[in-house]
Short mmCIF file of C-alpha atoms and ligand atoms in Angstrom, two decimals:
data_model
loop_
_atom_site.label_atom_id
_atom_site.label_comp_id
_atom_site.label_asym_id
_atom_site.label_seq_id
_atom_site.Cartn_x
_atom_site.Cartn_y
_atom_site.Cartn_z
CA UNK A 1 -4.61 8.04 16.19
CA UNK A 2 -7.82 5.55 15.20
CA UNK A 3 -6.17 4.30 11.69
CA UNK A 4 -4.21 1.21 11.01
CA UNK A 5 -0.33 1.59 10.11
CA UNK A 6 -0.35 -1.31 7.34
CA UNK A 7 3.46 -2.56 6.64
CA UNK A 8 4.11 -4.74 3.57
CA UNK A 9 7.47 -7.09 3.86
CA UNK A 10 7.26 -8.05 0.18
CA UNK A 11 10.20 -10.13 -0.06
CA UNK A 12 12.13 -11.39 3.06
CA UNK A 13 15.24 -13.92 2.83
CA UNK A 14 13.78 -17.20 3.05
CA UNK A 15 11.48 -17.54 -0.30
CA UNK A 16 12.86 -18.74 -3.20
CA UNK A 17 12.48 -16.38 -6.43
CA UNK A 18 12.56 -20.06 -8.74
CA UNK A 19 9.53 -21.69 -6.85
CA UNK A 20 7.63 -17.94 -6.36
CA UNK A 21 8.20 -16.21 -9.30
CA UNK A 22 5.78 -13.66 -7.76
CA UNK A 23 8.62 -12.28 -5.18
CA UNK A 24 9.86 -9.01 -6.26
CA UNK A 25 13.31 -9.92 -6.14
CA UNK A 26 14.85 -7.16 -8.78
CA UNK A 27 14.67 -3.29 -8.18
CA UNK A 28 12.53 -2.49 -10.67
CA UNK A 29 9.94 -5.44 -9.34
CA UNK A 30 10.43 -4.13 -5.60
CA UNK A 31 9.45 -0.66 -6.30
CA UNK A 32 6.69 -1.46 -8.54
CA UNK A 33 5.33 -3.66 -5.97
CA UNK A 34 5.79 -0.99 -3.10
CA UNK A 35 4.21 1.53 -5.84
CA UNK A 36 0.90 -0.39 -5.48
CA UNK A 37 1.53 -1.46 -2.31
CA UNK A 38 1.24 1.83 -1.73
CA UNK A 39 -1.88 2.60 -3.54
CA UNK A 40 -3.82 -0.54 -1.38
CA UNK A 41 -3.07 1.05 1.87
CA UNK A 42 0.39 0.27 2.63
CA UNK A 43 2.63 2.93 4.71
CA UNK A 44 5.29 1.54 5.73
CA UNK A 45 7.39 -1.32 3.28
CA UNK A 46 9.78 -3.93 4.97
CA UNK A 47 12.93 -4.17 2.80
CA UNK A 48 14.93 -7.27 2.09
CA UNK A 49 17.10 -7.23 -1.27
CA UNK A 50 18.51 -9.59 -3.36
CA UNK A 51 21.19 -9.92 -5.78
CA UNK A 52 21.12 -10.73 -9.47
CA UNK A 53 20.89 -14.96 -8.67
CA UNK A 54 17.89 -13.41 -6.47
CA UNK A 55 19.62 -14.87 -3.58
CA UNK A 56 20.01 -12.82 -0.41
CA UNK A 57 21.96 -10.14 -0.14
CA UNK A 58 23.51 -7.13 2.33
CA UNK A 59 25.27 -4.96 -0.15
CA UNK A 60 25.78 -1.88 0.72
CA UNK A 61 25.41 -0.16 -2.20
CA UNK A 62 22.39 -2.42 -3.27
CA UNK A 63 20.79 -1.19 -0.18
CA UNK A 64 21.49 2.61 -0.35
CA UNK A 65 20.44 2.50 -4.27
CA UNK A 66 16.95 0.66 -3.05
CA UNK A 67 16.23 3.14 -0.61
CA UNK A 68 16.97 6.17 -2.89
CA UNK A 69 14.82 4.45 -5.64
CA UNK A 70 11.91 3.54 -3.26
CA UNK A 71 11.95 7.46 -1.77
CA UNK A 72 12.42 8.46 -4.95
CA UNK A 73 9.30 6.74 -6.24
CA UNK A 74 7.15 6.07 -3.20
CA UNK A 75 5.88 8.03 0.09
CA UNK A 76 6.17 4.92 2.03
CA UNK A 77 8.21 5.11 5.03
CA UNK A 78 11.51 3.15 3.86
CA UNK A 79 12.66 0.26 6.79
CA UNK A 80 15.61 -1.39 6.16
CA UNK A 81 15.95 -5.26 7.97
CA UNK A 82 19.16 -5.85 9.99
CA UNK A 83 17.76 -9.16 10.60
CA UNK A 84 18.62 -10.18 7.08
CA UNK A 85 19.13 -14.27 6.80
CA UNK A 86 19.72 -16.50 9.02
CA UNK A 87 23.45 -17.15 7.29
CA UNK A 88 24.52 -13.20 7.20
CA UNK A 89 27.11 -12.22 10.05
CA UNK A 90 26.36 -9.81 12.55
CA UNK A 91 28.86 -7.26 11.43
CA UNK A 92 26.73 -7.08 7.72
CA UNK A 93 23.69 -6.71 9.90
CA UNK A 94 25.00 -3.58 11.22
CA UNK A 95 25.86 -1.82 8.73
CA UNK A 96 22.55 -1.88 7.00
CA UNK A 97 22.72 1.39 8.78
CA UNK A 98 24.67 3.38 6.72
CA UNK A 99 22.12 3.23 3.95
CA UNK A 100 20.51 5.88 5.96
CA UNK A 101 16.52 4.13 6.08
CA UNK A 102 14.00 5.82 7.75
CA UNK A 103 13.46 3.00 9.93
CA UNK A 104 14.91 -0.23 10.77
CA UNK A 105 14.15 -3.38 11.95
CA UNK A 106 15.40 -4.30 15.33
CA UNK A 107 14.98 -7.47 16.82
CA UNK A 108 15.27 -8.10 20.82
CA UNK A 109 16.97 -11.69 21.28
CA UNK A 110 17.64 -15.28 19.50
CA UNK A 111 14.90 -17.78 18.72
CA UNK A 112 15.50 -20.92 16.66
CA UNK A 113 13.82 -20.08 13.32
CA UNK A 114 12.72 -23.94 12.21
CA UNK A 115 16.02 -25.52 11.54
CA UNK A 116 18.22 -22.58 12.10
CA UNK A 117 19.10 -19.65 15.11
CA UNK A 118 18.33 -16.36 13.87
CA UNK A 119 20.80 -14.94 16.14
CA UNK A 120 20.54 -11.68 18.14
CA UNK A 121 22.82 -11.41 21.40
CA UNK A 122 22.91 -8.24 23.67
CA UNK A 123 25.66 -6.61 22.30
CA UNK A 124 24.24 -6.40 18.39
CA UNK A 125 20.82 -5.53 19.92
CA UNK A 126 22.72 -2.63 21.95
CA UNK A 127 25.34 -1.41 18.31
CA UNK A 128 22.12 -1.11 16.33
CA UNK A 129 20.11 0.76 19.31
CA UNK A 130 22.89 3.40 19.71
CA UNK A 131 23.85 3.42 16.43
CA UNK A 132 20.29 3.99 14.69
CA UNK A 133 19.67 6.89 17.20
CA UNK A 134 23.62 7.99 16.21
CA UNK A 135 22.22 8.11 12.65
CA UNK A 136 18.69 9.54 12.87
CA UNK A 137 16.79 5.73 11.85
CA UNK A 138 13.75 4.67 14.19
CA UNK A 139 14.16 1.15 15.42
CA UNK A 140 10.88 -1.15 15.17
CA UNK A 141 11.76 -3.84 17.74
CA UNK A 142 10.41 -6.99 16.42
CA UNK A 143 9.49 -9.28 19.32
CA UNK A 144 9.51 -13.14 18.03
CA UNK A 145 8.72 -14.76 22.14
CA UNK A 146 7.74 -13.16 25.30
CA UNK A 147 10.99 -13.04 26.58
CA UNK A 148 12.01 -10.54 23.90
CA UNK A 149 9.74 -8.23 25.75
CA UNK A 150 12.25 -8.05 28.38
CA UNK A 151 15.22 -7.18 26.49
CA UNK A 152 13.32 -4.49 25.01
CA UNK A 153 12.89 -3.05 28.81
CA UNK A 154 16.71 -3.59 28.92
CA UNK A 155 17.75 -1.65 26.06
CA UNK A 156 15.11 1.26 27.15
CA UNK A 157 17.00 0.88 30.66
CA UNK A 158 19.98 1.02 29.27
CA UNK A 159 20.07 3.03 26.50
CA UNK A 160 17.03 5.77 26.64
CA UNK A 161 14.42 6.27 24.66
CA UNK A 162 15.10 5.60 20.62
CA UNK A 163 15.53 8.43 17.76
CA UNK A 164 12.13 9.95 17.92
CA UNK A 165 11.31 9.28 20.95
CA UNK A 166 8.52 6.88 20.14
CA UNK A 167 8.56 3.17 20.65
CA UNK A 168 7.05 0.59 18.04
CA UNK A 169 7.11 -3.15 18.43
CA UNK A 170 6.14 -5.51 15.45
CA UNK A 171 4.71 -9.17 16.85
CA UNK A 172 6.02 -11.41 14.58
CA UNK A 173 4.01 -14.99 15.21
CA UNK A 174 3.98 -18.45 14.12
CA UNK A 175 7.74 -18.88 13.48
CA UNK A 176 8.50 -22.30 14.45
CA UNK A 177 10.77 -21.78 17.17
CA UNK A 178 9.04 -18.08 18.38
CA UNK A 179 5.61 -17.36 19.78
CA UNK A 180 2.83 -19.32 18.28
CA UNK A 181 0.81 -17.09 16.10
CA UNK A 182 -2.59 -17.17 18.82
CA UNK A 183 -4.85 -14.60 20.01
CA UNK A 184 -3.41 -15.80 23.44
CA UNK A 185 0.26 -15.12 22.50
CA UNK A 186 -0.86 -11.60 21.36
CA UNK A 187 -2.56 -10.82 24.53
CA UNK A 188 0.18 -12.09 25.91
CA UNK A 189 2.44 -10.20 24.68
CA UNK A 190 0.53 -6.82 24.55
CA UNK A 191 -0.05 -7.04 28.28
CA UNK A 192 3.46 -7.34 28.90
CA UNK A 193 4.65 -4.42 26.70
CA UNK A 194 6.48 -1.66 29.00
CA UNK A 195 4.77 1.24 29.16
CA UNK A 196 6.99 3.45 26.46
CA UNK A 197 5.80 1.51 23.66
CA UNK A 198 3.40 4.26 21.39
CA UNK A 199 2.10 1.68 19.05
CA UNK A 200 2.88 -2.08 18.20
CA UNK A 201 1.71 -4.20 14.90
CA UNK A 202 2.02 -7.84 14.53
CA UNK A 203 2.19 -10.31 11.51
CA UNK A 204 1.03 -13.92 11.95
CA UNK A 205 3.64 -16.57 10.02
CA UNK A 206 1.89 -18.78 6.94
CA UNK A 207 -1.54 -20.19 8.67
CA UNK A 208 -1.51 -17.90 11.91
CA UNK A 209 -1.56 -14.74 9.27
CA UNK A 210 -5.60 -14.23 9.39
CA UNK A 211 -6.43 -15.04 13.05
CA UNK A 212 -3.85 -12.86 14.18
CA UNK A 213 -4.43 -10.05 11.56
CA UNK A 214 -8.17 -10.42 13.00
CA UNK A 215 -6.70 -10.39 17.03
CA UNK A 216 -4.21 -7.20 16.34
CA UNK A 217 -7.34 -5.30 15.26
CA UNK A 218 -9.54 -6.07 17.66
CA UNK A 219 -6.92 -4.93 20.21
CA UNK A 220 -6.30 -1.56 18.94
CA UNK A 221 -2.93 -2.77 17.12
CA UNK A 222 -1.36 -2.21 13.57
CA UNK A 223 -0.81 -4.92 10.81
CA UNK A 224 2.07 -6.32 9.10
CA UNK A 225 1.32 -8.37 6.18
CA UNK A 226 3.73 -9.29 2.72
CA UNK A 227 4.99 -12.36 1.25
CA UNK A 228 7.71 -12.49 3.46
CA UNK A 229 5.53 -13.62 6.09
CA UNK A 230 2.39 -15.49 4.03
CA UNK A 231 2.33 -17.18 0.96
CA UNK A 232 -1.27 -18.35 0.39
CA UNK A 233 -3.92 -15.72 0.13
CA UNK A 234 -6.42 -18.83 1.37
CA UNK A 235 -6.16 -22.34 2.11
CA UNK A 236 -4.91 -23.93 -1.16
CA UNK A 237 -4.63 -20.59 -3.19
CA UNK A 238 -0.87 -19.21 -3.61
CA UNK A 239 -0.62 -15.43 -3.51
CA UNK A 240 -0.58 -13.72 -6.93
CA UNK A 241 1.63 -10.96 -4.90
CA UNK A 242 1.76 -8.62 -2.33
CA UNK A 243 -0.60 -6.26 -3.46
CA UNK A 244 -3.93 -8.83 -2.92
CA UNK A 245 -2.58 -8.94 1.17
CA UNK A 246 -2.19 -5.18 1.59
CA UNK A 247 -5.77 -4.88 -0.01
CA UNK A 248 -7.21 -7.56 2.51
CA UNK A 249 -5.51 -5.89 5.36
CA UNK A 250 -7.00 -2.29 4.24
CA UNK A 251 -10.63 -3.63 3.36
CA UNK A 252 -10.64 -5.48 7.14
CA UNK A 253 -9.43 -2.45 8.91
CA UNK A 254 -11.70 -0.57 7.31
CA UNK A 255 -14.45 -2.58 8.37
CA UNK A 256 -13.33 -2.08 11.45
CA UNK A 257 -13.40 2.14 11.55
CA UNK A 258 -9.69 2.11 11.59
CA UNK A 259 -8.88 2.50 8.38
CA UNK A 260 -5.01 2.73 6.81
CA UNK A 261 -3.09 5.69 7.72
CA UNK A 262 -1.55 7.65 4.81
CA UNK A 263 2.26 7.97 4.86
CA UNK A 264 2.60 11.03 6.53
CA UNK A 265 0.38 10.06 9.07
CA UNK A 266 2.70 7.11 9.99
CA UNK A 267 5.77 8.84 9.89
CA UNK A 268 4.04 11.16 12.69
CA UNK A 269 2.90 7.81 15.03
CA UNK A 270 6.05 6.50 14.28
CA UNK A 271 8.40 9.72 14.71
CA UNK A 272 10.54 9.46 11.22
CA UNK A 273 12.34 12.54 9.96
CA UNK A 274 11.25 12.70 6.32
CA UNK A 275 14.31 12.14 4.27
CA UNK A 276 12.55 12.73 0.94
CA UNK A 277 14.65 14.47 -1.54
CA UNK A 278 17.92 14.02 0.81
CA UNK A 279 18.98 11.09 -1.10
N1 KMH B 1 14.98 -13.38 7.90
C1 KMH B 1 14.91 -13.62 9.31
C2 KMH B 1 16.03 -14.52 9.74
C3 KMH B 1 14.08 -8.88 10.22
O1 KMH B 1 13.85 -8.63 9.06
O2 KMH B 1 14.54 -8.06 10.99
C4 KMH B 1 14.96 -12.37 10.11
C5 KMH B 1 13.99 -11.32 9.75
C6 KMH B 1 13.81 -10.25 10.76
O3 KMH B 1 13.40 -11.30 8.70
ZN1 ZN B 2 12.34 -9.26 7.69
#
């Protein structure tokens, strides 16, 4: 497959709705925003919810009522985060799952995330790896340092091959306390990748977003972009939204003769039963 799977993370955990009244913190502003997400070349969205003080949030009903609104009203390939904040407990994490996404995110060990410890021990990494298979989700394993790459080789070891049966890793650069966002940590990384990964993306933290955007194309990866992740479009100019980064991301893979994949072409690189009308 020659396109470019373009994943939007509109929202994340860490940016405050009162200083970025951009974030689509509300429903109604998260699907609209995946809506034309969707319409710049977006195939995949990266969900984070809030509740009503747009703080947040791991309800479970909040999360099963996004994902039936964004099937609902969107093609794109619905992945839940079980990373959440850094503050959520592991228990809350894991039951993201029963809100049934198509995918969820997945992430193979702790790193210090600035101040904090975004916190991932074995035995989380292993409940959400058995019990996304259990429940039909693909995992994406998001790799924050190189040594993530080898607890991803554990849980293959141990556990088999994921729901699916394909393997997708998301890079995810420039935290301060992870991999720097570099061309050199990406070929880094990549190299080190085991063998049953079918496709990996990455996403380069605030400044690393554009060399690293530029360094996952040139080496045949896919693209994560969103305000989770980036919050100026260029140096000194705030993002007016999501949309403006998906469109980037689509008009420089294009360039590039590997253009965005539509939604159904993702779910096939990415092996997602299509739970469309199911919920
Ligand atoms: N908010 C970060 C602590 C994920 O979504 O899986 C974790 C995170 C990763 O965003
Ligand atoms: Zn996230």
């Amino acid at each position: 497959m020659t396109g470019t799977l373009i994943t939007v993370a509109p929202t994340g955990a860490e940016v405050d709705k009162a200083q970025w009244p951009q974030l689509p913190t509300t429903l109604e502003e998260l699907v609209a925003e995946a809506q034309a997400c969707e319409a710049a070349g977006a195939a995949m969205v990266h969900v984070h919810i809030r509740d009503d003080e747009h703080r947040p949030t791991l309800d479970l009903g909040r999360l099963k009522a996004t994902v039936e609104a964004l099937r609902e009203q969107t093609s794109l390939v619905v992945q839940l985060s079980t990373g959440g904040s850094v503050h959520d407990s592991l228990d809350s994490r894991l039951r993201v799952l029963d809100a049934l996404p198509d995918s969820c995110s997945l992430t193979c060990g702790s790193v210090n995330f600035g101040d904090d410890v975004f916190l991932n021990p074995w035995h989380l990494m292993s409940d959400l790896y058995v019990q996304a298979r259990e429940r039909q989700i693909v995992p994406e394993f998001e790799l924050f340092d190189l040594g993530h790459v080898a607890s991803l080789r554990r849980l293959i070891d141990t556990h088999g091959l994921p729901f699916g049966g394909r393997v997708h890793v998301d890079l995810v650069t420039g935290v301060p306390g992870g991999m720097p966002g570099t061309t050199q940590a990406v070929v880094a990384a990549v190299q080190m990748l085991p063998p049953e990964v079918t496709s990996w993306s990455a996403t380069g933290i605030g400044r690393s977003h554009l060399p690293v955007m530029a360094a996952a194309l040139s080496l045949g990866g896919h693209l994560r972009v969103g305000m989770e992740d980036n919050l100026m479009y260029d140096r000194g100019r705030p993002v007016a939204g999501n949309v403006e980064l998906v469109e980037r991301a689509a008009r420089l893979s294009t360039e590039m003769q590997r253009p965005p994949l539509s939604t159904d072409e993702a779910r096939t690189l990415l092996g997602t039963t299509d739970r469309r009308g199911t919920s």
